[in-house]
Amino acid sequence: MTTQNNPMLAKVRAILAKAEDPAASPEEAQAYFAKAAALMAKYGIERAMLADAKPETDRPTTRVIVESGSYVLDRVNLLMSVNEALGGQSVRWRTWDRTARKYVQRVELHGYESTLDRVEMLYTSLMLQAFNGMKHGTPRMGESTTAYRKTWLAGFRSAVFQRLTDSERQAAAEADLSLPAGSRSAELVLASRDDAILALFKEAHPKVRTAPKRRLTGSGWHAGNAAGKRADLGNNHLANARRTALAA
C-alpha cells in the first residue's frame, strides 16, 4: 500500500481509522465512512480518466496476499469479493508455509495498481468492522458459535459485494453527466480496464477452476447481511468504490 506516499490516500486512511474505532458510535462511524467515500469517489474518477489519457500513470499489476488463522476462507472470500466488485480478478489456493509450518491461503490479486491499493485499504477496514460486528451476534440455542459466525460473515460479504457493484454502476453514470463533450465516457473507460485485467488474468491462469460451493449451516446469514448493509460504504459516494480503487 502506498498510503504514506499519497496525501489523498493518507487522509482517507486516517478517516477510516476513526470509523473503525470501537469507541465510535454507529452514527459517527457512518459519518466517517461517508466522508472517506466522498473523497475516494472524486479522486477515483479523476484517476481513471487520467490513466485513460496517460496509461503510464496506472498500470495492471499482480499482488499476493497470504492469510491464515481463524475464519481464513471467510476472510479470503471477502477479499476476493471486494476485488471483483472493484474491477479486479483473483485466484486462491491452499499451500504449505514452510516457515510457519502450517497450511495457509494464498490469494493472487490482479488489477490496476490504484485498484489494488483501494482493495487492500477497503478490505482491512471491512474486516475490522466484520469481526467487531459478528461478536455481538447471538447463535441459536445449541448452535455452534463457529457455524453461526461463518454464515454471518457470508451474509456480510454478500451485502458488501452487492452494494459495491451497484454503487459502481451509479458512479459511472453520474460521472458521465459532467464530462466535456467528446470525451470518452467513464463507463467505457472502466469497461476497457475490466477487459484488460480479465485478459491478463486468463493468460496467467488459463486452467483456473471455480471452487466447490461451501455448505454453511449456521443461522447468522441475515444478521451478517444486515451488518454489511450498515457497513456504510458511503452510499452513493462510495459508489465509485472501484473508481476509488482507480484513484489509489
Short mmCIF file of C-alpha atoms in Angstrom, two decimals, residues 14-172:
data_model
loop_
_atom_site.label_atom_id
_atom_site.label_comp_id
_atom_site.label_asym_id
_atom_site.label_seq_id
_atom_site.Cartn_x
_atom_site.Cartn_y
_atom_site.Cartn_z
CA ALA A 14 -6.94 8.47 8.74
CA ILE A 15 -10.69 8.95 8.37
CA LEU A 16 -11.28 5.20 8.06
CA ALA A 17 -9.28 4.65 11.24
CA LYS A 18 -11.77 6.84 13.09
CA ALA A 19 -14.67 4.85 11.67
CA GLU A 20 -13.05 1.60 12.79
CA ASP A 21 -12.57 2.80 16.36
CA PRO A 22 -14.72 0.60 18.65
CA ALA A 23 -15.41 3.71 20.74
CA ALA A 24 -17.15 5.44 17.82
CA SER A 25 -20.93 5.30 17.79
CA PRO A 26 -22.67 3.79 14.71
CA GLU A 27 -23.67 7.31 13.67
CA GLU A 28 -20.11 8.59 13.99
CA ALA A 29 -18.69 5.62 12.10
CA GLN A 30 -21.21 6.12 9.32
CA ALA A 31 -20.32 9.80 9.04
CA TYR A 32 -16.62 8.99 8.84
CA PHE A 33 -17.19 6.39 6.15
CA ALA A 34 -19.34 8.79 4.14
CA LYS A 35 -16.62 11.42 4.28
CA ALA A 36 -13.88 8.97 3.29
CA ALA A 37 -16.02 7.57 0.50
CA ALA A 38 -16.75 11.01 -0.92
CA LEU A 39 -13.04 11.78 -1.11
CA MET A 40 -12.21 8.43 -2.69
CA ALA A 41 -15.01 8.67 -5.21
CA LYS A 42 -13.95 12.08 -6.50
CA TYR A 43 -10.30 11.10 -6.60
CA GLY A 44 -11.10 7.78 -8.20
CA ILE A 45 -12.93 9.22 -11.17
CA GLU A 46 -10.09 11.60 -11.81
CA ARG A 47 -7.52 8.80 -11.70
CA ALA A 48 -9.45 6.59 -14.07
CA MET A 49 -9.80 9.31 -16.67
CA LEU A 50 -6.19 10.40 -16.27
CA ALA A 51 -4.96 6.83 -16.81
CA ASP A 52 -7.08 6.59 -19.94
CA ALA A 53 -5.15 9.51 -21.41
CA LYS A 54 -1.80 8.60 -19.83
CA PRO A 55 -1.56 4.80 -19.30
CA GLU A 56 1.79 5.09 -17.54
CA THR A 57 0.05 6.63 -14.51
CA ASP A 58 -1.78 3.41 -13.58
CA ARG A 59 -0.66 0.02 -14.84
CA PRO A 60 -2.02 -3.52 -14.44
CA THR A 61 -0.24 -5.47 -11.73
CA THR A 62 -0.43 -8.55 -9.51
CA ARG A 63 -0.22 -8.81 -5.74
CA VAL A 64 -0.15 -11.83 -3.48
CA ILE A 65 -1.73 -11.85 -0.03
CA VAL A 66 -1.29 -14.77 2.36
CA GLU A 67 -3.93 -15.37 5.04
CA SER A 68 -4.13 -17.92 7.83
CA GLY A 69 -5.79 -18.37 11.19
CA SER A 70 -9.45 -18.41 12.20
CA TYR A 71 -12.16 -17.98 9.56
CA VAL A 72 -9.48 -17.88 6.88
CA LEU A 73 -11.75 -18.91 3.99
CA ASP A 74 -14.35 -16.37 5.06
CA ARG A 75 -11.75 -13.62 5.11
CA VAL A 76 -10.27 -14.68 1.80
CA ASN A 77 -13.71 -14.75 0.18
CA LEU A 78 -14.37 -11.20 1.38
CA LEU A 79 -11.06 -10.06 -0.09
CA MET A 80 -11.80 -11.67 -3.43
CA SER A 81 -15.34 -10.26 -3.50
CA VAL A 82 -14.10 -6.72 -2.88
CA ASN A 83 -11.52 -7.13 -5.64
CA GLU A 84 -14.13 -8.44 -8.06
CA ALA A 85 -16.57 -5.64 -7.26
CA LEU A 86 -13.88 -3.04 -7.90
CA GLY A 87 -12.89 -4.48 -11.27
CA GLY A 88 -10.14 -6.96 -10.41
CA GLN A 89 -9.70 -10.69 -10.82
CA SER A 90 -8.34 -13.13 -8.26
CA VAL A 91 -7.50 -16.74 -7.56
CA ARG A 92 -6.68 -18.56 -4.33
CA TRP A 93 -5.11 -21.86 -3.36
CA ARG A 94 -4.08 -23.69 -0.22
CA THR A 95 -0.35 -24.09 0.24
CA TRP A 96 2.14 -25.18 2.88
CA ASP A 97 4.11 -22.41 4.60
CA ARG A 98 7.47 -23.94 5.46
CA THR A 99 8.44 -21.11 7.78
CA ALA A 100 5.23 -21.12 9.81
CA ARG A 101 4.90 -24.90 9.37
CA LYS A 102 1.21 -24.75 8.56
CA TYR A 103 -1.18 -24.52 5.64
CA VAL A 104 -2.19 -21.04 4.50
CA GLN A 105 -4.44 -19.50 1.86
CA ARG A 106 -2.51 -17.72 -0.87
CA VAL A 107 -4.54 -15.15 -2.81
CA GLU A 108 -3.31 -13.67 -6.08
CA LEU A 109 -4.99 -10.37 -6.95
CA HIS A 110 -4.94 -8.97 -10.48
CA GLY A 111 -5.91 -5.36 -11.15
CA TYR A 112 -4.63 -1.88 -11.80
CA GLU A 113 -2.21 -0.52 -9.22
CA SER A 114 -4.74 2.02 -7.96
CA THR A 115 -7.46 -0.62 -7.82
CA LEU A 116 -5.44 -2.96 -5.65
CA ASP A 117 -4.42 -0.14 -3.33
CA ARG A 118 -8.08 0.56 -2.78
CA VAL A 119 -8.96 -3.11 -2.41
CA GLU A 120 -6.40 -3.58 0.36
CA MET A 121 -7.50 -0.47 2.20
CA LEU A 122 -11.18 -1.33 2.00
CA TYR A 123 -10.65 -4.98 2.88
CA THR A 124 -8.71 -4.10 6.02
CA SER A 125 -11.41 -1.71 7.15
CA LEU A 126 -14.26 -4.10 6.39
CA MET A 127 -12.59 -6.95 8.26
CA LEU A 128 -12.32 -4.82 11.37
CA GLN A 129 -16.00 -3.94 11.07
CA ALA A 130 -16.99 -7.54 10.40
CA PHE A 131 -15.08 -9.05 13.32
CA ASN A 132 -16.36 -6.38 15.68
CA GLY A 133 -19.90 -6.94 14.45
CA MET A 134 -20.08 -10.71 14.44
CA LYS A 135 -19.04 -10.87 18.10
CA HIS A 136 -22.35 -9.27 19.02
CA GLY A 137 -24.38 -11.90 17.15
CA THR A 138 -26.35 -14.48 19.12
CA PRO A 139 -26.32 -18.10 17.90
CA ARG A 140 -29.46 -20.18 18.34
CA MET A 141 -29.78 -22.44 21.34
CA GLY A 142 -27.33 -25.31 20.91
CA GLU A 143 -25.81 -23.84 17.74
CA SER A 144 -22.05 -23.76 17.27
CA THR A 145 -20.61 -20.26 17.57
CA THR A 146 -18.25 -21.03 14.71
CA ALA A 147 -21.08 -22.14 12.41
CA TYR A 148 -23.06 -19.02 13.27
CA ARG A 149 -20.12 -16.71 12.59
CA LYS A 150 -19.27 -18.34 9.27
CA THR A 151 -22.79 -17.69 7.97
CA TRP A 152 -22.69 -14.20 9.50
CA LEU A 153 -19.55 -13.42 7.51
CA ALA A 154 -21.09 -14.89 4.36
CA GLY A 155 -24.09 -12.60 4.73
CA PHE A 156 -21.83 -9.62 5.38
CA ARG A 157 -19.77 -10.36 2.28
CA SER A 158 -22.87 -10.73 0.11
CA ALA A 159 -24.23 -7.33 1.16
CA VAL A 160 -20.89 -5.58 0.68
CA PHE A 161 -20.37 -7.08 -2.78
CA GLN A 162 -23.85 -6.09 -3.95
CA ARG A 163 -23.51 -2.56 -2.64
CA LEU A 164 -20.12 -2.03 -4.25
CA THR A 165 -21.33 -3.43 -7.55
CA ASP A 166 -24.50 -1.31 -7.60
CA SER A 167 -22.76 1.86 -6.49
CA GLU A 168 -20.05 1.44 -9.12
CA ARG A 169 -22.64 1.44 -11.88
CA GLN A 170 -24.28 4.55 -10.48
CA ALA A 171 -20.96 6.34 -10.08
CA ALA A 172 -20.07 5.79 -13.73
#
